[in-house]
Coordinates of C-alpha atoms in Angstrom, one line a residue:
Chain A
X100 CA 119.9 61.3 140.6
X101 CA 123.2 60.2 142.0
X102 CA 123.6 61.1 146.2
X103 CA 126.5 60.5 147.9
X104 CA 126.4 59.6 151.5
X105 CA 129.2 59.6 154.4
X106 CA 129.1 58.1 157.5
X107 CA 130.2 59.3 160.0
X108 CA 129.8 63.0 159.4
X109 CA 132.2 63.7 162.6
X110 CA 134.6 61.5 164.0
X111 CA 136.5 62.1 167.3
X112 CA 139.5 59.6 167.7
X113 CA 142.4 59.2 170.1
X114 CA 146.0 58.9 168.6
X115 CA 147.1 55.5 167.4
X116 CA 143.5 54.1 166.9
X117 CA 142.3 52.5 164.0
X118 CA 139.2 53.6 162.1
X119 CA 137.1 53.6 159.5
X120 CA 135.0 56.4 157.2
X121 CA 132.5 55.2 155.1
X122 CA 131.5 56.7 151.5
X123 CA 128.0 55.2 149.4
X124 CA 126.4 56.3 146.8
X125 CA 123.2 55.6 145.3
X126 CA 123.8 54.8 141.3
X127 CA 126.3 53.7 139.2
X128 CA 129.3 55.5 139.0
X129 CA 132.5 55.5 136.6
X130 CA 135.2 56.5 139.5
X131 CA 135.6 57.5 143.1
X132 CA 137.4 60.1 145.0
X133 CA 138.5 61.0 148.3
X134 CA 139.9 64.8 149.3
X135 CA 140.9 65.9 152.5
X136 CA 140.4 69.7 153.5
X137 CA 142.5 71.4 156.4
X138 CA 140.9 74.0 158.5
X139 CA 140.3 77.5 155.8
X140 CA 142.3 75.7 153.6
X141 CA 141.2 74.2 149.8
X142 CA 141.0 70.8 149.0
X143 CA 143.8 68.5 148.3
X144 CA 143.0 65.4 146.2
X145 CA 144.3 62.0 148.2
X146 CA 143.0 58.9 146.8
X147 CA 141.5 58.2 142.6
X148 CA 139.5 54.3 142.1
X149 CA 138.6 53.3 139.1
X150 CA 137.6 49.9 139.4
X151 CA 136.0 47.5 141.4
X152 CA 138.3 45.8 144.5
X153 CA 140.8 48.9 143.7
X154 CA 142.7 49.5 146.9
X155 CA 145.1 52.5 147.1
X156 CA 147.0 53.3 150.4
X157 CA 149.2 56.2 151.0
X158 CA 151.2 56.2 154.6
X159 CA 148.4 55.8 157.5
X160 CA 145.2 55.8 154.9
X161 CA 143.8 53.1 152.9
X162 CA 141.1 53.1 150.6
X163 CA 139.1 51.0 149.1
X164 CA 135.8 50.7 146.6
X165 CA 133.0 48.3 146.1
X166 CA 131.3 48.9 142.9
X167 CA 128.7 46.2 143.3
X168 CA 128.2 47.3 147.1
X169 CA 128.4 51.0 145.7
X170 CA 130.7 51.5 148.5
X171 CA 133.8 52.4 149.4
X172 CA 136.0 53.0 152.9
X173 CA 138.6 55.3 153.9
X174 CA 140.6 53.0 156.7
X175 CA 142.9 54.9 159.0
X176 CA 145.4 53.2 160.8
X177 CA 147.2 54.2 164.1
X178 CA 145.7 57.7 163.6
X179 CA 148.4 61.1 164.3
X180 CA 147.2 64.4 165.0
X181 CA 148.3 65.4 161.7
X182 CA 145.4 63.4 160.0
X183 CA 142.7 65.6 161.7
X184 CA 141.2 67.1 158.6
X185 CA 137.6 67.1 156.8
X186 CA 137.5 64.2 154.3
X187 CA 135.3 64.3 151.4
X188 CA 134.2 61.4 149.3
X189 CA 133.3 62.5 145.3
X190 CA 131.8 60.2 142.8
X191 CA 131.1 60.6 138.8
X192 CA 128.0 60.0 137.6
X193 CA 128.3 57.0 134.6
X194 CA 128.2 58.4 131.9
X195 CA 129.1 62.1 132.8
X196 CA 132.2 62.1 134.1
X197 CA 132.9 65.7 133.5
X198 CA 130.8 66.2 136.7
X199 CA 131.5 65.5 140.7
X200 CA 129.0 64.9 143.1
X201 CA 130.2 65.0 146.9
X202 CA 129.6 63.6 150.7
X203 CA 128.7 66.5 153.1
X204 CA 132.5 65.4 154.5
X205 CA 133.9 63.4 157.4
X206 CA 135.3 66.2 160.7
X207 CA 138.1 63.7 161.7
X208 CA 139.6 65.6 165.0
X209 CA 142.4 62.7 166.3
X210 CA 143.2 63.6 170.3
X211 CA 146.2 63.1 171.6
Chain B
X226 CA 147.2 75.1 144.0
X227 CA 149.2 75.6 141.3
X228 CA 148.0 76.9 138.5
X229 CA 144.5 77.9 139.3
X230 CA 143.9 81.5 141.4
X231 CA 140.5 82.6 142.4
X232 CA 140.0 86.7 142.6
X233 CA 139.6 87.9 145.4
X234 CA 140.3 85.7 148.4
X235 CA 137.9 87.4 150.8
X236 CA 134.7 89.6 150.3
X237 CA 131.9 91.2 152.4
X238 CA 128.9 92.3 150.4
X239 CA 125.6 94.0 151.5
X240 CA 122.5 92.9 150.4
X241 CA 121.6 93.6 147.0
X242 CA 125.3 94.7 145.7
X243 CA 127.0 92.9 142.6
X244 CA 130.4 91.3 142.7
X245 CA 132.1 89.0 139.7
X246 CA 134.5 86.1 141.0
X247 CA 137.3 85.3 139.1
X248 CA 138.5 81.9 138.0
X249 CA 142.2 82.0 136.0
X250 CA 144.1 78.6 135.0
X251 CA 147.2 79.0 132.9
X252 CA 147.4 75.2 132.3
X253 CA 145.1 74.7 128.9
X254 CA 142.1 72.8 130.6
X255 CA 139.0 72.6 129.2
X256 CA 136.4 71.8 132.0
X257 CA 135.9 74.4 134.6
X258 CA 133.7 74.8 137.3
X259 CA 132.5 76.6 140.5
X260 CA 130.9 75.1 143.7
X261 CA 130.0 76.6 147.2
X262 CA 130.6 74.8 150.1
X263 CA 128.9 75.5 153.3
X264 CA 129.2 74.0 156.7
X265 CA 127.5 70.3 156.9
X266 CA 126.8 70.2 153.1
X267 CA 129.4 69.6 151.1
X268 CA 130.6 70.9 148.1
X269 CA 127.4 72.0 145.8
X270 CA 128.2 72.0 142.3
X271 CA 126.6 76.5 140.6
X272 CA 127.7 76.0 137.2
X273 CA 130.5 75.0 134.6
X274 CA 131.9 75.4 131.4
X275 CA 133.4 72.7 129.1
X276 CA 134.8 74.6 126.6
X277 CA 135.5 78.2 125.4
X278 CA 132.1 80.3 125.0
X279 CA 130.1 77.6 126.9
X280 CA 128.6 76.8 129.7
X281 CA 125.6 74.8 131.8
X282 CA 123.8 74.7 135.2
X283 CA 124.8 72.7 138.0
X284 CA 122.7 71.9 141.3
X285 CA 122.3 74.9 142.7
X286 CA 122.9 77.7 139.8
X287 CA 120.1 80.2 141.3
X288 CA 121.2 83.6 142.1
X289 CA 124.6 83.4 139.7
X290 CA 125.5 83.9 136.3
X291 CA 128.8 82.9 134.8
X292 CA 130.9 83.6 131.5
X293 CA 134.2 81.9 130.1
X294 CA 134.5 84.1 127.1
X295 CA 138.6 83.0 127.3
X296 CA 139.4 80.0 128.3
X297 CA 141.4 80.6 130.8
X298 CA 139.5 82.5 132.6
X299 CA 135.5 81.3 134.4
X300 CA 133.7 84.4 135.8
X301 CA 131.0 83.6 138.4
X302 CA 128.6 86.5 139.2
X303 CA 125.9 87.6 141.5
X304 CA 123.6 90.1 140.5
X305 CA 122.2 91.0 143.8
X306 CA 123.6 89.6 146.5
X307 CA 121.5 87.7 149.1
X308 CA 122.6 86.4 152.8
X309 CA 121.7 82.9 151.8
X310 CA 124.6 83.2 149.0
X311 CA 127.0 83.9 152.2
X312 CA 129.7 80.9 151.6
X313 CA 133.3 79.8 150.2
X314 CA 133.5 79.5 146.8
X315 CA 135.9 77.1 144.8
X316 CA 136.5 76.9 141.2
X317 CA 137.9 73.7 139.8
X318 CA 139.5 72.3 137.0
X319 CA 139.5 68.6 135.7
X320 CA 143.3 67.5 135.0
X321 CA 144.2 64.6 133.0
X322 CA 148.1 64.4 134.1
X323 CA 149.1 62.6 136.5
X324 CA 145.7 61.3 136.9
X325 CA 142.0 62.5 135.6
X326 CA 140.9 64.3 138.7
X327 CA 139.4 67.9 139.7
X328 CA 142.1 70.1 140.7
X329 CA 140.4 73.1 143.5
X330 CA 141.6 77.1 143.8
X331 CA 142.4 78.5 147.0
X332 CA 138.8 80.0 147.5
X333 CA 136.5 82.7 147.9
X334 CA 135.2 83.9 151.1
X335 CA 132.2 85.7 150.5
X336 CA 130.3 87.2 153.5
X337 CA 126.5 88.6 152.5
X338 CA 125.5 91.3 155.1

């Protein structure tokens, strides 16, 4: 049975600090997600890896994936308020990729 | 969230009443699905459907019943409501354009009294 674990499961950061959110999961998997969530809000999908050493970035967020580690890393850099979401890791099973299985989700709250 | 609605938005049941949710997509997609998602745990996967007239349990399907007898359209049902079944629910769809991902509705606040 595939689980998915996140560490840490709340993250309290001050603006313009660097950080890291870490996603594994426990079997093999075909791809990798990440989703953020805003406060009462739905979730917005931010990052897709397919492959081992895949490495997609999108303004202050970088992540990366593992496979043989089963692991991959959400890297914020110089953090804004604006980032202070839930993020969510998601992972498909091999082999049944019609299915997602989540993280419980990263609180990131960035202070000023 | 374009292109997926969820019916109704909000919700506040008493124990033991029965209420449908509705899923619509207007895009053409085959897989649908509904989770709950409750504080500290994620997004738990009730049930989905991968094709018109189909449809097959997830993790935690106890306590709901579902239909997608269109395809555009994944009802998720609770019989009798319980408090434990208190949570937001999100329907999903899997898109292949831009990228093969699961595309959420807005939600379903569902309060269990």
């Amino acid at each position: 049975e595939l689980k998915v674990e996140q560490n840490p499961l709340f993250l309290s950061m001050q603006e313009g600090k660097n950080y890291t959110i870490y996603c594994n999961y426990s079997t093999t998997s075909d791809r990798l997600y990440w989703y953020r969530q805003d406060p009462g809000k739905s979730l917005e999908s931010l990052f897709v890896l397919l492959s081992n050493g895949a490495v997609k970035q999108e303004g202050r967020l970088m992540a990366s994936l593992d496979t043989k580690a089963r692991l991959s890393t959400l890297h914020i850099t110089a953090a804004v308020h604006d980032l202070s979401a839930t993020y969510f890791c998601a992972v498909t099973p091999q082999g049944g990729s019609e299915k997602l299985v989540f993280g419980k989700g990263t609180k990131l709250t960035v202070n000023p | 969230n374009a292109g997926v609605t969820q019916t109704p938005k909000f919700r506040v049941l008493k124990t033991g009443q029965s209420m449908t949710l509705l899923c619509a997509q207007d895009m053409n997609h085959e897989y649908m699905y509904w989770y709950r998602q409750d504080p500290g745990m994620g997004l738990r996967l009730i049930h989905y459907s991968v094709g018109e007239g189909t449809t097959a349990k997830g993790e935690v399907p106890d306590g709901y019943n579902v239909s997608r007898l269109k395809k555009q359209n994944f009802l998720l049902g609770l019989e009798s409501a319980a408090p434990s079944q208190t949570s937001v629910y999100f329907c999903a769809v899997w898109t292949r354009q831009p990228v093969y991902e699961q595309y959420f509705g807005p939600g379903t606040r569902l309060t269990v009294t």
